[in-house]
Short mmCIF file of C-alpha atoms and ligand atoms in Angstrom, two decimals:
data_model
loop_
_atom_site.label_atom_id
_atom_site.label_comp_id
_atom_site.label_asym_id
_atom_site.label_seq_id
_atom_site.Cartn_x
_atom_site.Cartn_y
_atom_site.Cartn_z
CA MET A 1 -12.61 -40.86 1.34
CA GLU A 2 -14.30 -37.46 1.42
CA LEU A 3 -14.31 -37.52 5.24
CA SER A 4 -10.59 -38.25 5.39
CA ARG A 5 -9.90 -35.42 2.91
CA PHE A 6 -12.09 -33.03 4.93
CA LEU A 7 -10.42 -34.03 8.20
CA HIS A 8 -6.99 -33.72 6.58
CA LEU A 9 -7.81 -30.17 5.43
CA SER A 10 -9.30 -29.23 8.82
CA THR A 11 -6.54 -30.61 11.04
CA ASN A 12 -3.71 -29.48 8.79
CA ILE A 13 -3.77 -26.13 10.61
CA ILE A 14 -1.79 -27.93 13.34
CA ALA A 15 1.18 -28.42 10.99
CA PRO A 16 2.38 -24.77 10.80
CA PHE A 17 2.14 -24.45 14.58
CA THR A 18 4.28 -27.58 14.97
CA LEU A 19 6.82 -26.14 12.53
CA ARG A 20 6.79 -22.92 14.55
CA CYS A 21 7.46 -24.96 17.70
CA ALA A 22 10.50 -26.57 16.00
CA ALA A 23 11.75 -23.11 15.00
CA GLU A 24 11.25 -21.66 18.50
CA LEU A 25 12.98 -24.63 20.16
CA LYS A 26 15.82 -24.33 17.60
CA ILE A 27 15.73 -28.07 16.97
CA SER A 28 17.75 -27.71 13.74
CA ASP A 29 20.59 -26.00 15.64
CA CYS A 30 20.50 -28.77 18.30
CA ILE A 31 20.99 -31.45 15.61
CA ASP A 32 23.70 -29.32 13.98
CA ALA A 33 25.50 -29.03 17.34
CA TYR A 34 25.29 -32.84 17.72
CA ASP A 35 27.79 -33.00 14.83
CA ARG A 36 24.85 -33.55 12.48
CA GLN A 37 24.64 -37.13 13.78
CA ALA A 38 21.26 -38.73 14.46
CA ILE A 39 20.23 -37.32 17.85
CA PRO A 40 18.25 -39.57 20.24
CA LEU A 41 15.06 -38.08 21.72
CA LYS A 42 16.57 -37.94 25.23
CA GLU A 43 19.63 -36.04 23.98
CA LEU A 44 17.45 -33.66 21.96
CA ALA A 45 15.26 -32.95 25.01
CA ARG A 46 18.41 -32.20 27.02
CA ALA A 47 19.98 -30.05 24.30
CA ILE A 48 16.94 -27.76 23.81
CA PRO A 49 16.42 -27.99 26.89
CA ILE A 50 12.81 -28.89 27.80
CA ALA A 51 11.25 -30.04 31.06
CA PRO A 52 12.01 -33.83 31.34
CA GLU A 53 8.32 -34.73 31.81
CA LYS A 54 7.55 -33.25 28.36
CA GLU A 55 9.97 -35.57 26.51
CA PRO A 56 7.22 -37.96 25.27
CA MET A 57 5.28 -34.98 23.78
CA LEU A 58 8.45 -33.82 22.03
CA GLY A 59 8.56 -37.31 20.51
CA GLN A 60 5.02 -36.78 19.17
CA VAL A 61 5.97 -33.41 17.65
CA MET A 62 9.02 -34.99 16.01
CA ARG A 63 6.92 -37.89 14.67
CA LEU A 64 4.65 -35.45 12.79
CA LEU A 65 7.60 -33.39 11.53
CA VAL A 66 9.36 -36.57 10.30
CA GLN A 67 6.15 -37.63 8.53
CA GLN A 68 6.11 -34.23 6.80
CA GLY A 69 9.74 -34.44 5.71
CA VAL A 70 10.94 -31.63 7.98
CA PHE A 71 13.27 -34.03 9.83
CA ALA A 72 14.46 -37.56 9.02
CA GLN A 73 14.68 -40.46 11.48
CA SER A 74 16.92 -43.52 11.81
CA GLU A 75 17.07 -46.10 14.61
CA GLU A 76 19.59 -43.85 16.38
CA GLY A 77 17.51 -40.67 16.30
CA TYR A 78 16.53 -37.57 14.35
CA MET A 79 18.47 -35.94 11.49
CA LEU A 80 18.25 -32.78 9.41
CA THR A 81 16.68 -32.69 5.95
CA PRO A 82 17.01 -29.86 3.37
CA VAL A 83 13.77 -28.42 4.84
CA SER A 84 14.97 -28.25 8.47
CA GLU A 85 18.35 -26.96 7.26
CA LEU A 86 16.45 -23.77 6.27
CA MET A 87 15.99 -23.10 10.01
CA LEU A 88 19.71 -23.25 10.90
CA SER A 89 20.83 -20.02 12.62
CA GLN A 90 24.10 -20.13 10.67
CA GLY A 91 22.22 -20.64 7.38
CA SER A 92 19.02 -19.13 5.98
CA ASP A 93 17.60 -18.89 9.53
CA MET A 94 13.99 -19.00 8.30
CA GLY A 95 12.33 -19.44 11.70
CA ALA A 96 10.95 -15.88 11.56
CA PHE A 97 8.97 -16.74 8.42
CA ILE A 98 6.88 -19.44 10.12
CA CYS A 99 6.60 -17.29 13.28
CA PHE A 100 5.11 -14.47 11.18
CA ALA A 101 2.79 -16.85 9.30
CA THR A 102 1.42 -18.15 12.62
CA GLU A 103 1.47 -14.78 14.40
CA PRO A 104 -1.71 -14.67 16.56
CA ASP A 105 -3.08 -11.44 15.06
CA ASN A 106 -2.61 -12.79 11.52
CA CYS A 107 -4.44 -16.01 12.48
CA ASN A 108 -7.22 -14.03 14.15
CA THR A 109 -7.67 -11.85 11.03
CA LEU A 110 -7.89 -14.85 8.68
CA SER A 111 -10.43 -16.55 10.98
CA GLN A 112 -12.89 -13.70 10.17
CA MET A 113 -12.97 -14.27 6.39
CA GLY A 114 -16.55 -15.53 6.38
CA ASN A 115 -17.75 -12.48 8.34
CA TRP A 116 -15.87 -10.18 5.97
CA PHE A 117 -17.65 -11.68 2.95
CA ARG A 118 -21.02 -11.03 4.62
CA SER A 119 -20.15 -7.45 5.60
CA SER A 120 -20.63 -4.65 3.08
CA GLY A 121 -18.00 -2.08 2.11
CA ALA A 122 -14.86 -1.88 0.02
CA GLY A 123 -12.25 -2.35 2.78
CA THR A 124 -10.05 -5.43 3.06
CA LEU A 125 -10.43 -8.12 5.70
CA TYR A 126 -7.28 -6.70 7.33
CA GLN A 127 -8.84 -3.22 7.46
CA MET A 128 -12.09 -4.62 8.87
CA LYS A 129 -10.08 -6.09 11.77
CA HIS A 130 -7.75 -3.09 12.22
CA GLU A 131 -9.99 0.01 12.29
CA GLY A 132 -9.46 0.74 8.61
CA LYS A 133 -5.64 0.74 8.84
CA SER A 134 -3.33 -0.73 6.19
CA PRO A 135 -0.62 -3.25 7.17
CA TRP A 136 2.00 -0.55 6.43
CA GLU A 137 0.41 1.66 9.11
CA THR A 138 0.59 -1.27 11.55
CA THR A 139 4.28 -1.97 10.80
CA LYS A 140 4.93 1.71 11.55
CA GLU A 141 2.90 1.91 14.78
CA ASN A 142 3.55 -1.53 16.25
CA LYS A 143 7.34 -1.98 16.49
CA GLU A 144 7.19 -5.65 17.53
CA PHE A 145 4.89 -6.58 14.63
CA GLY A 146 6.97 -4.44 12.21
CA ASN A 147 10.22 -6.10 13.28
CA LEU A 148 8.75 -9.60 12.92
CA PHE A 149 7.37 -8.73 9.45
CA ASN A 150 10.74 -7.29 8.34
CA GLU A 151 12.63 -10.31 9.67
CA ALA A 152 10.20 -12.73 7.95
CA MET A 153 10.78 -10.91 4.64
CA ALA A 154 14.53 -10.79 5.26
CA CYS A 155 14.93 -14.53 5.80
CA HIS A 156 12.83 -15.24 2.70
CA SER A 157 15.19 -12.95 0.73
CA ARG A 158 18.30 -14.55 2.25
CA LYS A 159 17.36 -17.92 0.77
CA LEU A 160 15.59 -16.94 -2.45
CA MET A 161 18.12 -14.30 -3.56
CA LYS A 162 21.01 -16.74 -3.10
CA ASP A 163 19.17 -19.07 -5.48
CA VAL A 164 18.42 -16.19 -7.91
CA VAL A 165 22.02 -14.92 -8.16
CA ALA A 166 23.29 -18.51 -8.50
CA SER A 167 20.87 -19.53 -11.25
CA CYS A 168 20.43 -16.20 -13.12
CA PRO A 169 23.72 -14.27 -12.72
CA GLN A 170 23.19 -12.81 -16.21
CA LEU A 171 20.40 -10.62 -14.76
CA PHE A 172 23.11 -8.40 -13.25
CA ASP A 173 25.63 -8.51 -16.15
CA GLY A 174 27.02 -5.08 -17.05
CA LEU A 175 24.93 -3.19 -14.44
CA LYS A 176 26.62 -0.37 -12.54
CA SER A 177 23.73 0.61 -10.25
CA LEU A 178 20.60 -1.07 -8.87
CA VAL A 179 17.84 0.13 -6.54
CA ASP A 180 15.77 -2.46 -4.65
CA VAL A 181 12.38 -0.73 -4.27
CA GLY A 182 10.42 -1.88 -1.21
CA GLY A 183 13.61 -3.72 -0.26
CA GLY A 184 12.79 -3.83 3.46
CA THR A 185 15.85 -3.77 5.71
CA GLY A 186 18.31 -4.53 2.89
CA THR A 187 18.79 -8.31 2.83
CA THR A 188 18.23 -8.60 -0.94
CA VAL A 189 20.75 -5.87 -1.82
CA LYS A 190 23.21 -7.37 0.66
CA VAL A 191 23.12 -10.73 -1.17
CA ILE A 192 23.45 -9.00 -4.57
CA ALA A 193 26.24 -6.64 -3.46
CA LYS A 194 28.24 -9.49 -1.90
CA THR A 195 28.04 -11.46 -5.16
CA PHE A 196 28.65 -8.47 -7.48
CA PRO A 197 30.88 -6.07 -5.47
CA GLU A 198 31.30 -3.71 -8.46
CA LEU A 199 27.52 -3.05 -8.52
CA ARG A 200 26.37 0.06 -6.57
CA CYS A 201 23.25 -1.10 -4.70
CA THR A 202 20.63 0.95 -2.84
CA VAL A 203 17.73 -0.26 -0.71
CA PHE A 204 14.68 2.04 -0.96
CA ASP A 205 11.67 1.68 1.35
CA LEU A 206 9.32 3.69 3.57
CA PRO A 207 11.30 5.94 5.99
CA HIS A 208 10.30 3.99 9.13
CA VAL A 209 11.55 0.75 7.53
CA ILE A 210 14.80 2.32 6.33
CA SER A 211 15.49 3.56 9.87
CA ASN A 212 15.88 -0.16 10.76
CA ALA A 213 17.90 -1.10 7.66
CA LEU A 214 21.09 -3.11 8.05
CA LYS A 215 24.14 -0.89 8.31
CA SER A 216 26.63 -1.90 5.66
CA GLU A 217 29.38 -0.45 3.51
CA LEU A 218 28.13 -2.74 0.75
CA PHE A 219 25.02 -0.66 -0.06
CA ASN A 220 23.16 2.64 0.50
CA ALA A 221 19.75 3.03 2.13
CA MET A 222 17.17 5.64 1.19
CA GLY A 223 13.66 6.38 2.54
CA GLY A 224 10.79 7.52 0.31
CA ASN A 225 7.50 6.68 -1.38
CA MET A 226 7.63 4.55 -4.53
CA PHE A 227 4.37 6.12 -5.77
CA GLU A 228 6.05 9.53 -5.88
CA LYS A 229 9.65 9.10 -7.02
CA ILE A 230 12.09 6.23 -7.32
CA PRO A 231 15.85 7.01 -7.28
CA ALA A 232 17.53 6.72 -10.70
CA ALA A 233 19.62 3.60 -11.45
CA ASN A 234 20.49 1.28 -14.34
CA ALA A 235 18.10 -1.29 -12.93
CA ILE A 236 15.23 -1.39 -10.44
CA MET A 237 14.39 -4.50 -8.48
CA LEU A 238 10.85 -5.22 -7.22
CA LYS A 239 10.82 -8.36 -5.11
CA GLN A 240 7.35 -9.29 -3.91
CA ILE A 241 6.07 -5.73 -4.19
CA LEU A 242 3.51 -5.81 -6.99
CA HIS A 243 1.54 -8.70 -5.47
CA ASP A 244 0.69 -6.33 -2.58
CA TRP A 245 -1.16 -3.96 -4.91
CA PRO A 246 -4.17 -3.97 -7.26
CA ASP A 247 -3.50 -3.54 -11.01
CA ASP A 248 -3.95 0.27 -11.07
CA ASP A 249 -1.33 0.73 -8.34
CA CYS A 250 1.06 -1.77 -9.99
CA ILE A 251 0.85 0.28 -13.19
CA LYS A 252 1.70 3.48 -11.26
CA ILE A 253 4.70 1.80 -9.56
CA LEU A 254 5.95 0.46 -12.90
CA GLU A 255 5.58 3.92 -14.49
CA ARG A 256 7.76 5.38 -11.70
CA CYS A 257 10.27 2.55 -12.41
CA ARG A 258 10.28 3.41 -16.13
CA GLU A 259 11.15 7.03 -15.25
CA ALA A 260 13.99 5.85 -12.97
CA ILE A 261 15.82 3.29 -15.15
CA SER A 262 18.55 3.90 -17.74
CA PRO A 263 18.00 3.45 -21.49
CA LEU A 264 18.21 -0.12 -22.83
CA GLU A 265 21.76 0.41 -24.23
CA VAL A 266 23.14 0.90 -20.69
CA GLY A 267 21.35 -2.05 -19.19
CA GLY A 268 18.06 -0.36 -18.28
CA LYS A 269 15.63 -2.90 -16.86
CA VAL A 270 13.15 -3.70 -14.11
CA ILE A 271 13.70 -7.05 -12.37
CA ILE A 272 10.51 -8.41 -10.80
CA VAL A 273 10.48 -11.42 -8.46
CA GLU A 274 6.98 -12.81 -7.99
CA LEU A 275 4.90 -15.97 -7.96
CA THR A 276 2.88 -16.84 -11.06
CA ILE A 277 -0.37 -18.78 -10.84
CA ASP A 278 -0.20 -21.85 -13.09
CA LEU A 279 -3.15 -24.20 -12.77
CA GLU A 280 -1.71 -26.57 -15.41
CA THR A 281 1.54 -27.29 -13.56
CA HIS A 282 2.57 -30.82 -12.61
CA ASP A 283 3.61 -29.52 -9.20
CA PRO A 284 0.37 -29.39 -7.16
CA MET A 285 2.26 -28.26 -4.03
CA ALA A 286 3.57 -25.18 -5.90
CA THR A 287 0.08 -24.34 -7.19
CA GLU A 288 -1.46 -24.76 -3.75
CA THR A 289 1.24 -22.57 -2.17
CA THR A 290 0.64 -19.85 -4.77
CA LEU A 291 -3.14 -20.02 -4.28
CA CYS A 292 -2.70 -19.75 -0.48
CA PHE A 293 -0.50 -16.65 -0.96
CA ASP A 294 -3.25 -15.36 -3.27
CA ILE A 295 -5.86 -15.60 -0.50
CA ASP A 296 -3.44 -13.94 1.92
CA MET A 297 -2.93 -11.08 -0.57
CA VAL A 298 -6.66 -10.48 -1.00
CA ALA A 299 -7.28 -10.63 2.76
CA VAL A 300 -4.43 -8.36 3.78
CA PHE A 301 -3.94 -6.01 0.84
CA GLY A 302 -7.02 -6.38 -1.40
CA SER A 303 -4.59 -7.57 -4.10
CA LYS A 304 -3.73 -10.92 -5.68
CA GLU A 305 -1.18 -13.30 -7.16
CA ARG A 306 -1.30 -13.25 -10.97
CA SER A 307 -1.24 -15.68 -13.90
CA ARG A 308 1.22 -15.24 -16.78
CA GLN A 309 -1.52 -13.47 -18.78
CA GLU A 310 -2.38 -11.13 -15.90
CA TRP A 311 1.28 -10.17 -15.49
CA HIS A 312 1.49 -9.58 -19.25
CA ASN A 313 -1.53 -7.25 -19.09
CA VAL A 314 -0.06 -5.20 -16.21
CA PHE A 315 3.34 -4.86 -17.97
CA GLN A 316 1.71 -3.79 -21.25
CA ALA A 317 -0.52 -1.24 -19.51
CA ALA A 318 2.60 0.31 -17.89
CA GLY A 319 4.28 0.53 -21.30
CA PHE A 320 6.64 -2.46 -20.97
CA VAL A 321 6.27 -4.41 -24.19
CA ASN A 322 9.52 -6.40 -24.15
CA TYR A 323 10.34 -8.76 -21.34
CA LYS A 324 11.86 -12.16 -20.52
CA VAL A 325 10.85 -14.67 -17.85
CA HIS A 326 13.15 -16.96 -15.84
CA THR A 327 12.07 -19.55 -13.28
CA VAL A 328 13.78 -20.10 -9.92
CA GLY A 329 12.01 -22.75 -7.85
CA ILE A 330 8.38 -21.68 -7.56
CA TYR A 331 9.27 -18.03 -8.38
CA SER A 332 9.21 -16.18 -11.71
CA ILE A 333 11.81 -13.53 -12.48
CA TYR A 334 10.43 -11.05 -15.02
CA GLU A 335 13.07 -8.90 -16.74
CA LEU A 336 11.34 -5.84 -18.26
CA TYR A 337 13.12 -3.60 -20.80
CA PRO A 338 12.39 0.08 -21.52
C1 LIG B 1 6.04 -7.70 0.94
S1 LIG B 1 7.28 -6.58 1.49
C2 LIG B 1 8.63 -7.08 0.46
C3 LIG B 1 9.95 -6.78 1.06
C4 LIG B 1 11.15 -7.23 0.24
N1 LIG B 1 11.14 -6.73 -1.11
C5 LIG B 1 11.23 -8.74 0.22
O1 LIG B 1 10.80 -9.39 -0.73
O2 LIG B 1 11.72 -9.30 1.21
C6 LIG B 1 6.78 -5.05 0.77
C7 LIG B 1 7.68 -3.88 1.11
O3 LIG B 1 7.16 -2.70 0.45
C8 LIG B 1 7.36 -1.58 1.31
N2 LIG B 1 6.46 -0.47 0.91
C9 LIG B 1 5.12 -0.41 1.07
N3 LIG B 1 4.65 0.76 0.59
C10 LIG B 1 5.72 1.44 0.09
C11 LIG B 1 5.89 2.70 -0.55
N4 LIG B 1 4.81 3.50 -0.78
N5 LIG B 1 7.13 3.09 -0.93
C12 LIG B 1 8.21 2.29 -0.69
N6 LIG B 1 8.11 1.06 -0.09
C13 LIG B 1 6.89 0.65 0.29
C14 LIG B 1 7.05 -2.15 2.69
O4 LIG B 1 7.55 -1.37 3.74
C15 LIG B 1 7.72 -3.54 2.58
O5 LIG B 1 9.06 -3.50 3.03
#
């Protein structure tokens, strides 16, 4: 039993690379183009297309992905599931997320975790592998890496923010202006502005990120540093920002947010989208996902995912005493009032 568990944990690293392969070969789009009918292996191989002699290996890849629920299979062939639908180019197009997760430099960094623990010094594992640089310096210097990171964040936002505006529309009730701080290239504000056209939205990020922001009449884009000054608005959004930073920095960011938002009477609030560690949950997959993100945060940023109590402590320390929590899938939406 223990051997099979150990082997399962050790070989499971193959799974993300297989998912990446499906994303790169655009298998979801091929099934979509087959009128969403069950596509036989031969037809799939032709549609991708792959070299004919590799068709049996494609069958092996599909067998694993069917076992994992990424695709379904009938006697006629392979079909989409809600998971593979996330990779449709005309939908959430989440292929970039798995490509970033399996990006060779990211894998190489994580493989050095044991060495990092043995080495002395305060730097992160990422810094140990990148001459003391932060990931934000890398996204600035290495265009290809920066673009892949921004696209991975963007496709995550495309899916999650659609779910957030559908299940918590009241978050945006009565707001006239909103700034998405650390909003990347603008996907989050695009989803919000499309749903609430009367809301004036701005994406705010580091200048080199804003230079790549989507061009749209739906929202403004502004470059700057959230530790210095955040543009004024009724509401500030922080989606997956605070988990990149240790508590002291989170408190500074939230203090800048408090200076930027309107008073409570005119809808002043900070909307935070983050994971919350819950070891008591009945959803072990959600807990494991959150704990894996937690390790990624410590390795890359020297930060962490937080429990409900840890979030509470950070909010209180930044002077936010009143807040509400909503749940969307595995994400928590914290609504903080001035
Ligand atoms: C994890 S990403 C989240 C992106 C986006 N909110 C999302 O969820 O898709 C963190 C973002 O914070 C931005 N960022 C980092 N340091 C910043 C700073 N000092 N001021 C403004 N933005 C910053 C990064 O460029 C990056 O776009």
